[in-house]
mmCIF file of C-alpha atoms in Angstrom:
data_model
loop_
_atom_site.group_PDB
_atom_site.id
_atom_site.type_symbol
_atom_site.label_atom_id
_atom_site.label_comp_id
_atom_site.label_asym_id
_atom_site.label_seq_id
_atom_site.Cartn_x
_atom_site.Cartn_y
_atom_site.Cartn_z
ATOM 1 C CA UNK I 281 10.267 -133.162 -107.239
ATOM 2 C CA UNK I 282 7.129 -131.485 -108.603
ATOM 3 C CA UNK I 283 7.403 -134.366 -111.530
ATOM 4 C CA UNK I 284 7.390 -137.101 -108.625
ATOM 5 C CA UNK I 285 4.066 -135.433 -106.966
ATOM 6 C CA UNK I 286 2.398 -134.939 -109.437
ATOM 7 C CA UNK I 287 3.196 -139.056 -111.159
ATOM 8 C CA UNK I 288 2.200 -139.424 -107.048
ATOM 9 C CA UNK I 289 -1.080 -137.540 -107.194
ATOM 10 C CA UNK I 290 -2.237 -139.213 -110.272
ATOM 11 C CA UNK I 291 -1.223 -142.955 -108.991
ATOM 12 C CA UNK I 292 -3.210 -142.169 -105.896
ATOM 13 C CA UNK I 293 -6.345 -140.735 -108.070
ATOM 14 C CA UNK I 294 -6.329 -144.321 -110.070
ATOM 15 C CA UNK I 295 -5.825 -145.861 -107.044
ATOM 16 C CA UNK I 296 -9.207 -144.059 -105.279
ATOM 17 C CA UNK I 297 -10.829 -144.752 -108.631
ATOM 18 C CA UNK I 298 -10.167 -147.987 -108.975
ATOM 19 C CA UNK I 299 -11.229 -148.869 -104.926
ATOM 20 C CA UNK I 300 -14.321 -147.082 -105.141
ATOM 21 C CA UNK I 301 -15.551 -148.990 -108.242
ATOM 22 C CA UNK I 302 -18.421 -151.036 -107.900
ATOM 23 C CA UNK I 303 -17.130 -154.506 -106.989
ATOM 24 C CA UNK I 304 -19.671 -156.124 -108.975
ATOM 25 C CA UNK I 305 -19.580 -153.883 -112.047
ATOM 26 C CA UNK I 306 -19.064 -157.138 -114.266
ATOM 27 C CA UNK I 307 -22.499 -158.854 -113.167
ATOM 28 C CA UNK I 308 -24.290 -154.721 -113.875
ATOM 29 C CA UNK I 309 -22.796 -155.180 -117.138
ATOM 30 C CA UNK I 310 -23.901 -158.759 -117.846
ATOM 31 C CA UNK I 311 -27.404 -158.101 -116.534
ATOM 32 C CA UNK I 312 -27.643 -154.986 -118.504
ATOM 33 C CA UNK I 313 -26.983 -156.522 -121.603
ATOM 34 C CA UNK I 314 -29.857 -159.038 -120.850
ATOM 35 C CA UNK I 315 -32.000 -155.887 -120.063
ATOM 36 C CA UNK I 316 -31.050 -154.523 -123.404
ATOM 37 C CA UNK I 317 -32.548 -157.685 -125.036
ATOM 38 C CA UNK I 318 -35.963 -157.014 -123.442
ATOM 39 C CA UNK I 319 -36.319 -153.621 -125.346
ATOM 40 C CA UNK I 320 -38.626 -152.134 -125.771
ATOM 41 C CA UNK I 321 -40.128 -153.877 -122.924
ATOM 42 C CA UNK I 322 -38.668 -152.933 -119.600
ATOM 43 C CA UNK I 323 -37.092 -155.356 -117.411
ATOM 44 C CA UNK I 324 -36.252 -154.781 -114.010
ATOM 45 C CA UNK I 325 -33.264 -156.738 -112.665
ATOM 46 C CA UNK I 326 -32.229 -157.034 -108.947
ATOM 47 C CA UNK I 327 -29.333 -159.603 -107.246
ATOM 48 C CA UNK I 328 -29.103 -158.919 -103.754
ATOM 49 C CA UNK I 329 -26.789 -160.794 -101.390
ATOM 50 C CA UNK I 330 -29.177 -161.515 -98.525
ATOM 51 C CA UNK I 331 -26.192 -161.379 -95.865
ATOM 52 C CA UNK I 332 -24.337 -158.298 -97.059
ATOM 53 C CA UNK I 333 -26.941 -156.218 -98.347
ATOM 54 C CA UNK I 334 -25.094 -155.361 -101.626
ATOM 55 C CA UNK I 335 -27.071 -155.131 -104.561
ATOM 56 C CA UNK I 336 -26.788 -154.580 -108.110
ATOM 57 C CA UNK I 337 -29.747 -153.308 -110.096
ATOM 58 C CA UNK I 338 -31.164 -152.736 -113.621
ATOM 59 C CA UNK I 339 -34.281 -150.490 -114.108
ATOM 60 C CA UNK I 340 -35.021 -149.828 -110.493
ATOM 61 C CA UNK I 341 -36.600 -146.765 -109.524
ATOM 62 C CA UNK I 342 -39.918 -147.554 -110.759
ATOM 63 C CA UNK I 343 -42.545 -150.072 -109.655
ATOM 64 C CA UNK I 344 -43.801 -153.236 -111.698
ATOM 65 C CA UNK I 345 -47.220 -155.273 -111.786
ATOM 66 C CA UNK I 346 -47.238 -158.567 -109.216
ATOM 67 C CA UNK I 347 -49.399 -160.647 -110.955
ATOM 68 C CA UNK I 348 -48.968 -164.182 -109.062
ATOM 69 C CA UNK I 349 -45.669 -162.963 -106.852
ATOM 70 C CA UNK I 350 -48.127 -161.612 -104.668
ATOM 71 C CA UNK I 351 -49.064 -164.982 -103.978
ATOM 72 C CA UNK I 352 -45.665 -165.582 -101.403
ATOM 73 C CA UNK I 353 -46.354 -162.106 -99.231
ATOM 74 C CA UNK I 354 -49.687 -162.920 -99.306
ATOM 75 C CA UNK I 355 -49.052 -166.373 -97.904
ATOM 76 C CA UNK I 356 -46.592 -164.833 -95.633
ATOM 77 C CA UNK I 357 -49.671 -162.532 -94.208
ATOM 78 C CA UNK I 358 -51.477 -165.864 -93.742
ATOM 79 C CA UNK I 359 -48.921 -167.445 -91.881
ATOM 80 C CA UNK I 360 -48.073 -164.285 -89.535
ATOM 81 C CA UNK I 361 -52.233 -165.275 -88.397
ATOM 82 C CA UNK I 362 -51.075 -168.497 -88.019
ATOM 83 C CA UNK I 363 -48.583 -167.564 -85.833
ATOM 84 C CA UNK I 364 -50.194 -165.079 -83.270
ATOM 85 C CA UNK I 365 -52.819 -168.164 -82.964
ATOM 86 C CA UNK I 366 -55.766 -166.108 -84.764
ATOM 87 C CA UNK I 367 -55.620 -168.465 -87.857
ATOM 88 C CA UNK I 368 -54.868 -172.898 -87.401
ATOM 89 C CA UNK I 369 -53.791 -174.033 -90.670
ATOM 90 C CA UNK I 370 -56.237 -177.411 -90.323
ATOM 91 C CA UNK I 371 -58.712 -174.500 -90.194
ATOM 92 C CA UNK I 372 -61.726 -175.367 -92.638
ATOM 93 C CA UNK I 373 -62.756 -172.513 -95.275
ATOM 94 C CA UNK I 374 -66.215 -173.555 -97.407
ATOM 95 C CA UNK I 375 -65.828 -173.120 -100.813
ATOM 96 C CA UNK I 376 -68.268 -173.470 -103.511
ATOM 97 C CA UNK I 377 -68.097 -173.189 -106.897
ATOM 98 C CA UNK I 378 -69.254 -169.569 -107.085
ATOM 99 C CA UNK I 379 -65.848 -168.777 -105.590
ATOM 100 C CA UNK I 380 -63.828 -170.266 -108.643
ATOM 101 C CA UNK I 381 -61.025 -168.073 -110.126
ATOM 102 C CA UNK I 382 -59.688 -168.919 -113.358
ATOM 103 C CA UNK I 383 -55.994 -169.528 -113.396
ATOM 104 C CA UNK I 384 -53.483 -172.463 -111.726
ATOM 105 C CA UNK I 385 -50.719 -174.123 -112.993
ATOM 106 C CA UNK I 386 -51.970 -177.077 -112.540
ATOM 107 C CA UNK I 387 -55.573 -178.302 -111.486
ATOM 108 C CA UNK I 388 -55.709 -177.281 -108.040
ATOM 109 C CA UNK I 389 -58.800 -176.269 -105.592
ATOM 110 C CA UNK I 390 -60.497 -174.276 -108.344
ATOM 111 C CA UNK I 391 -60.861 -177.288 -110.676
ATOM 112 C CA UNK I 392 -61.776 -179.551 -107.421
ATOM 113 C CA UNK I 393 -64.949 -177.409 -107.077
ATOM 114 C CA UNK I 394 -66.226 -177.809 -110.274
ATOM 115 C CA UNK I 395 -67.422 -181.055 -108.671
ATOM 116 C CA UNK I 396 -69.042 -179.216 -106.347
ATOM 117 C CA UNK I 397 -69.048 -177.399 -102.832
ATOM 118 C CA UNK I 398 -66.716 -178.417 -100.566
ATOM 119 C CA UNK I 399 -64.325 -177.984 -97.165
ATOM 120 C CA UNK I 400 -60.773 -176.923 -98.086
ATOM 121 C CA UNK I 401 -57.966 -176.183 -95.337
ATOM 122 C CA UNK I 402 -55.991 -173.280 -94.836
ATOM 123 C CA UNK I 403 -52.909 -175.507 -95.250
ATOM 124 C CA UNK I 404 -54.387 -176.649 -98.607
ATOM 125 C CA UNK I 405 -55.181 -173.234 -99.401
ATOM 126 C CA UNK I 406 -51.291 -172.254 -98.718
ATOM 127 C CA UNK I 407 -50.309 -175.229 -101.169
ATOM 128 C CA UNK I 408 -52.252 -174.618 -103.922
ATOM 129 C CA UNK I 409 -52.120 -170.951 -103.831
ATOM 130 C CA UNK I 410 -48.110 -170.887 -103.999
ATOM 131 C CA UNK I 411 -46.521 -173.756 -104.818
ATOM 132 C CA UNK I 412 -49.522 -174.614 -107.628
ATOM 133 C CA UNK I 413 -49.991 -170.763 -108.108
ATOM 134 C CA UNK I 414 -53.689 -171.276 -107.851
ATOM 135 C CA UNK I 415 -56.181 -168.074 -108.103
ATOM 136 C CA UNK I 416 -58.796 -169.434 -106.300
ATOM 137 C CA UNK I 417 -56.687 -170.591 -103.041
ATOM 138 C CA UNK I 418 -55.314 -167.373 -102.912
ATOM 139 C CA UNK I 419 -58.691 -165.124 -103.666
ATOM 140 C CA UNK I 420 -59.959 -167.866 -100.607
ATOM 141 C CA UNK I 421 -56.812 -166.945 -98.375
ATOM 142 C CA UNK I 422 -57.480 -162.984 -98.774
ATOM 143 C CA UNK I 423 -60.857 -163.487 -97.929
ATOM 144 C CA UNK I 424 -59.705 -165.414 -94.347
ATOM 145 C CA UNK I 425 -57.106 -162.306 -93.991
ATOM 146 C CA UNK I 426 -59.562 -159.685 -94.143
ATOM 147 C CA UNK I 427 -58.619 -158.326 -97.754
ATOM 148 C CA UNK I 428 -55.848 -157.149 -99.568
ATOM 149 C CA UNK I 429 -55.224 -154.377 -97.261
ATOM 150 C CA UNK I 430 -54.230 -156.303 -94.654
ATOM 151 C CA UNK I 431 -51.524 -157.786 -96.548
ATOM 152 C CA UNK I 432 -50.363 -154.439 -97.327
ATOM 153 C CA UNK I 433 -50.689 -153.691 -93.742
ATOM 154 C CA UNK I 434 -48.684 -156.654 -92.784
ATOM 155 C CA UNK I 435 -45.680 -155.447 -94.773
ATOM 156 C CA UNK I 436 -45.334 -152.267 -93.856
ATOM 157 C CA UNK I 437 -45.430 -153.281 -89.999
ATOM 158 C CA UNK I 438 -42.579 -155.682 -91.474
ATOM 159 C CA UNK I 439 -40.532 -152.513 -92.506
ATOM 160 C CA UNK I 440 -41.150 -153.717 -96.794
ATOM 161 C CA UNK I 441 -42.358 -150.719 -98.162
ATOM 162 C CA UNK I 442 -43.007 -150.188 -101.867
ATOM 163 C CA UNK I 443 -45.220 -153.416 -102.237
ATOM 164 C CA UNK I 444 -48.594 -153.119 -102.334
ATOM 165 C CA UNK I 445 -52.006 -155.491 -102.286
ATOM 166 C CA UNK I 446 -55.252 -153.579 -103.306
ATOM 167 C CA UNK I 447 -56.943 -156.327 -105.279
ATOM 168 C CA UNK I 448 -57.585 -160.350 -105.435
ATOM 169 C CA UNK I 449 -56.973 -161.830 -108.619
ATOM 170 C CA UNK I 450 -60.212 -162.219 -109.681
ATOM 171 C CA UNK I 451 -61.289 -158.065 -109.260
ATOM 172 C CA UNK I 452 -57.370 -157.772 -110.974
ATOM 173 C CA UNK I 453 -58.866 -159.612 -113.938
ATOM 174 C CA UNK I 454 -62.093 -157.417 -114.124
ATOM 175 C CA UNK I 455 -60.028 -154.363 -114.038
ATOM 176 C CA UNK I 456 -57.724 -155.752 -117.080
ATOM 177 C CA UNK I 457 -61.285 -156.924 -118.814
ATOM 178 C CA UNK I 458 -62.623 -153.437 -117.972
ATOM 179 C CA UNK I 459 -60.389 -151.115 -118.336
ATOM 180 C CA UNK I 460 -57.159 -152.757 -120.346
ATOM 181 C CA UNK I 461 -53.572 -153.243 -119.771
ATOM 182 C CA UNK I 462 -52.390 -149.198 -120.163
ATOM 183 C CA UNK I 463 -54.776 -148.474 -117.563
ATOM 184 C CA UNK I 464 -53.684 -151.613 -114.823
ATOM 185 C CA UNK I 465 -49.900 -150.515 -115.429
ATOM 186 C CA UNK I 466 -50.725 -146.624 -114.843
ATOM 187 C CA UNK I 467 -52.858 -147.587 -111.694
ATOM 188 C CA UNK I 468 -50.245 -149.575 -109.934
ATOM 189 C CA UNK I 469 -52.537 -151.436 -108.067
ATOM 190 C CA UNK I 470 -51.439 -154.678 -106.894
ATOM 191 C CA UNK I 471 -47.385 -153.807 -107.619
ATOM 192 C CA UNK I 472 -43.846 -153.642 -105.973
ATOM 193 C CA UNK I 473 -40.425 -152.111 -106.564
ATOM 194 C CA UNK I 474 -37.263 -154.060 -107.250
ATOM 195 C CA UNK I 475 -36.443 -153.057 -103.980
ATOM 196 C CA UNK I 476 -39.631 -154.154 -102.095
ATOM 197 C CA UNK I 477 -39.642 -157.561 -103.593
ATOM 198 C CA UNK I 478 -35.731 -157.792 -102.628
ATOM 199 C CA UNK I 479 -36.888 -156.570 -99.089
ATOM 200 C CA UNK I 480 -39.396 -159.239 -98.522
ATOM 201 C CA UNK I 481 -37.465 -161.935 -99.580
ATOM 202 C CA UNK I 482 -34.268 -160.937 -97.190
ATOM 203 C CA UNK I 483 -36.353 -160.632 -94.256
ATOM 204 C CA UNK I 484 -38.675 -163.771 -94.864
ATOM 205 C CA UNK I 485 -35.104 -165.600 -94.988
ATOM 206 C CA UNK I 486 -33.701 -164.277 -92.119
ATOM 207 C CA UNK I 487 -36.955 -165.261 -90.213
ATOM 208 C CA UNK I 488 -38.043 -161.506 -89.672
ATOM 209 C CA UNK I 489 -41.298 -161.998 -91.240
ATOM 210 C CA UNK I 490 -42.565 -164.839 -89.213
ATOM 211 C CA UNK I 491 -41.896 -167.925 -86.896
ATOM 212 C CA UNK I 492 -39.085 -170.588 -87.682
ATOM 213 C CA UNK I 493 -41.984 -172.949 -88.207
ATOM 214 C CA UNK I 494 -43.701 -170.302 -90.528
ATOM 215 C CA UNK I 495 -40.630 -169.792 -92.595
ATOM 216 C CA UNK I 496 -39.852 -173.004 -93.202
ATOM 217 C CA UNK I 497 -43.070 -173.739 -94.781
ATOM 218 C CA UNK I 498 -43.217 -171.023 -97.290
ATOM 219 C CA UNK I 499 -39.823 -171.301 -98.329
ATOM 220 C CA UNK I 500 -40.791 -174.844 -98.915
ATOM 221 C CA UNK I 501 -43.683 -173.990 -100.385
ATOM 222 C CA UNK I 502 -41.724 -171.730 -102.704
ATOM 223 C CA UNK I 503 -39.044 -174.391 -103.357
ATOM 224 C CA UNK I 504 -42.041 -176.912 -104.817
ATOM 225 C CA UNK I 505 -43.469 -174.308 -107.446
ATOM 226 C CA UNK I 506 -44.450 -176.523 -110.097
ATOM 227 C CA UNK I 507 -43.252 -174.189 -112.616
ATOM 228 C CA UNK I 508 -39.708 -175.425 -113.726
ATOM 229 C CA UNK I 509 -38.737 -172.504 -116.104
ATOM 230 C CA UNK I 510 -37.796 -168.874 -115.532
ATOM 231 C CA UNK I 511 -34.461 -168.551 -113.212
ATOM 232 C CA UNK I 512 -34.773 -171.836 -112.421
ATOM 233 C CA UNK I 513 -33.826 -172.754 -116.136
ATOM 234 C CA UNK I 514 -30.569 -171.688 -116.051
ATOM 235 C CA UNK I 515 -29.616 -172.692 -112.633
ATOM 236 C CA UNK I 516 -26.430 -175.525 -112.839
ATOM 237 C CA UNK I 517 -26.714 -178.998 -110.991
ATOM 238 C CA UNK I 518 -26.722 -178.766 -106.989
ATOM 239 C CA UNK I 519 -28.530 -175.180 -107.045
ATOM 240 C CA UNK I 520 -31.891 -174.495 -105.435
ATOM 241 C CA UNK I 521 -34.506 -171.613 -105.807
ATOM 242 C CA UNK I 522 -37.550 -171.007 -104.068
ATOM 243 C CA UNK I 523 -39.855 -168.983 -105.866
ATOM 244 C CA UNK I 524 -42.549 -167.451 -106.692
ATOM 245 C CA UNK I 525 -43.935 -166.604 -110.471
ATOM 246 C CA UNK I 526 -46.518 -164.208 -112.064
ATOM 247 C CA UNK I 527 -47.747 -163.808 -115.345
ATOM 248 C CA UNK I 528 -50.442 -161.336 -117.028
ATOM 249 C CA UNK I 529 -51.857 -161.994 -120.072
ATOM 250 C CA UNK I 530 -51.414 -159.901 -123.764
ATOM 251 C CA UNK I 531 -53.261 -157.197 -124.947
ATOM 252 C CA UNK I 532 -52.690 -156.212 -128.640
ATOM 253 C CA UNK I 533 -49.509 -158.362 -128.401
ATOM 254 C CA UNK I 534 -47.798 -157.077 -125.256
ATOM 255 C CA UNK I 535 -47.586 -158.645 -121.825
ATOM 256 C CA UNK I 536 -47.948 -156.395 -118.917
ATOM 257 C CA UNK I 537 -45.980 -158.388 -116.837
ATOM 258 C CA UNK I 538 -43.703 -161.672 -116.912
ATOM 259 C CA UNK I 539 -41.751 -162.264 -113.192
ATOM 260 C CA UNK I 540 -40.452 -164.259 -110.991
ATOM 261 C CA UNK I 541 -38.672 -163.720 -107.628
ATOM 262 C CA UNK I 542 -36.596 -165.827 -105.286
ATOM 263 C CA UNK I 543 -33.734 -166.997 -103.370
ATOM 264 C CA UNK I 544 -31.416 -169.119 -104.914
ATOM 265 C CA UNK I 545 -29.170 -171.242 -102.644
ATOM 266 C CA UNK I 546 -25.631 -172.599 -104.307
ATOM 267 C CA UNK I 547 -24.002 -176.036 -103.539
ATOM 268 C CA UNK I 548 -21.672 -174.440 -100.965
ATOM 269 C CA UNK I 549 -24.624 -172.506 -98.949
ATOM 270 C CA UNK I 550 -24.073 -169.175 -100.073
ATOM 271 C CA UNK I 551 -27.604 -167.386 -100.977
ATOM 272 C CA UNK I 552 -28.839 -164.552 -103.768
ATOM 273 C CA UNK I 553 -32.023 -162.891 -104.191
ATOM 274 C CA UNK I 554 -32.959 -161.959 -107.425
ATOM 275 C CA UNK I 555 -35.985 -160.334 -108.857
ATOM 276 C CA UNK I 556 -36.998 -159.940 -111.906
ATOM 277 C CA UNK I 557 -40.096 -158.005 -113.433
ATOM 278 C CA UNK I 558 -40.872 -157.934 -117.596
ATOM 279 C CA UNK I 559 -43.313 -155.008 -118.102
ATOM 280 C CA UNK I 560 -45.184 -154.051 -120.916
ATOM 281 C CA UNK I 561 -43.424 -156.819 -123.331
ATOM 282 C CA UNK I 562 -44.209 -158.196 -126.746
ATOM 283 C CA UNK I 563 -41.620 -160.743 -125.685
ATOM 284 C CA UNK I 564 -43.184 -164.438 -126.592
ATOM 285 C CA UNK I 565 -43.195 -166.210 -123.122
ATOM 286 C CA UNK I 566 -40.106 -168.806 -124.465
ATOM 287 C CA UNK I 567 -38.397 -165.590 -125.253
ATOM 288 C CA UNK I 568 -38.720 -164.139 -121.845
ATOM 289 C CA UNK I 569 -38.186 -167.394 -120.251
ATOM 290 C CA UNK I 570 -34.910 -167.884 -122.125
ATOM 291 C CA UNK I 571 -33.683 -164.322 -120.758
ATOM 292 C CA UNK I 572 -34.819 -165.355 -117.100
ATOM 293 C CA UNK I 573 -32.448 -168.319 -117.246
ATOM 294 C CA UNK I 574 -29.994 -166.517 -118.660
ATOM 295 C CA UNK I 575 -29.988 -164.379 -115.241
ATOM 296 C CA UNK I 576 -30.141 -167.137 -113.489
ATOM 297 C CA UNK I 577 -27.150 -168.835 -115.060
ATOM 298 C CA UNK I 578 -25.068 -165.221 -115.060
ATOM 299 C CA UNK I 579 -26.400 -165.007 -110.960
ATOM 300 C CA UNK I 580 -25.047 -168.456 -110.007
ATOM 301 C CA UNK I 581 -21.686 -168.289 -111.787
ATOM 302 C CA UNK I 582 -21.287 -165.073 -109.567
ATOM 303 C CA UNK I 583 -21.887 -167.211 -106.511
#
């Protein structure tokens, strides 16, 4: 008899065990091993499903530079103006070209100026500022907002706490020219946990950052990013991602931060947000790239 409870005991201890292991411990172990690659850069790794809530995540606990991702809660700011009627997105900002920024993927409003002084909408603003990942559109929208602060404000009204706005990109860029990478990192300025990130996109999808209208036009927005690589790399045929990238530069051959964050939605409708921060790499960009579409690839076969 004891023989029978104690065979008993131990099949019901294996059978606890087994029931309270993770139920995605495969995809930890796969992102993990892409983690591993990025040493001895850090890379944070975070697939969320949006409708559950479960999560799996590498390097968390810890918050990572924005760079350009700052550019969709930002935009999302923008659009929460939009929709309590204290912004119109025909709305007319005046640029000049004392207001150009340095940095787009592709020639956007800040090469338009160097033609000269001109109007530029809100809507164009929104465009070029995250679908074209255009500094100057952004540093422009901020400067509508009120400043980064509101954008930080806006958040944490949203209930996304952890990400945080305290600089445009171009006083981001004096501070890296001033002061150096080390210093940026160690400041956190202008950064976000895995968490955060994850946070923001959930509740922009659900439509509890802003109107129907609203949502749909970032998440398009996000959808066109003209930058093709990162998760999107390694997604199959029939999957979609919207988006949102950021890149620093390198100092003494390390990047302070490589990214991208988004929600990628499969061929059968079923959604995962994944976010990804590279800190403090000497990663080459096609090396980083190539481990972002791995992710991607490893996300969407888990879908």
């Amino acid at each position: 008899m004891l023989k029978q409870l104690l065979l008993g005991a131990a099949w019901s201890l294996a059978a606890t065990a087994a029931f309270a292991a993770p139920p995605d411990a495969a995809l930890q172990g796969k992102l993990q091993a892409v983690a591993d690659k990025a040493r001895p850069g850090t890379l944070g790794i975070m697939v969320m499903d949006p409708a559950s809530g479960q999560s799996v995540m590498v390097n968390g606990g810890r918050s990572y530079l924005l760079m350009s991702s700052f550019k969709a809660p930002i935009a999302a700011a923008v659009l929460a103006q939009v929709d309590a009627g204290k912004l119109k997105l025909e709305q007319k900002v005046h640029l000049t070209p004392a207001d150009i920024v340095d940095g787009s993927a592709v020639p956007s409003v800040g090469a338009s100026l160097k033609k000269g002084p001109r109007d530029v909408t809100i809507d164009e603003l929104l465009q070029g500022a995250v679908s074209e990942s255009d500094n100057t559109a952004v540093d422009a929208l901020l400067h509508v907002l009120g400043g980064p602060a509101v954008a930080t404000r806006f958040l944490e009204d949203k209930g996304v706490h952890g990400m945080r706005i305290d600089l445009s990109e171009g006083d981001l860029a004096h501070m890296f020219e001033e002061k150096g990478s080390t210093a940026v990192l160690a400041s956190k300025v202008d950064s976000s946990t895995l968490e955060a990130a994850a946070g923001f996109l959930q509740k922009l999808d659900a439509g509890r950052l802003l109107s129907p209208a609203s949502t749909r036009k970032l998440l398009g927005l996000m959808t066109a990013q003209v930058i093709p690589s990162r998760i999107r790399a390694g997604l199959p045929a029939g999957f979609q991602l919207a988006d949102k990238t950021g890149t620093s530069g390198t100092e003494d051959g390390r990047r302070a931060a490589f990214n991208d964050i988004g929600i990628i939605t499969g061929p059968n409708g079923s959604k995962r947000i994944v976010v990804l921060f590279l800190s403090d790499s000497p990663a080459s960009s096609d090396e980083a790239t190539g481990w972002f579409a791995e992710i991607g690839k490893i996300t969407a076969a888990s879908m």
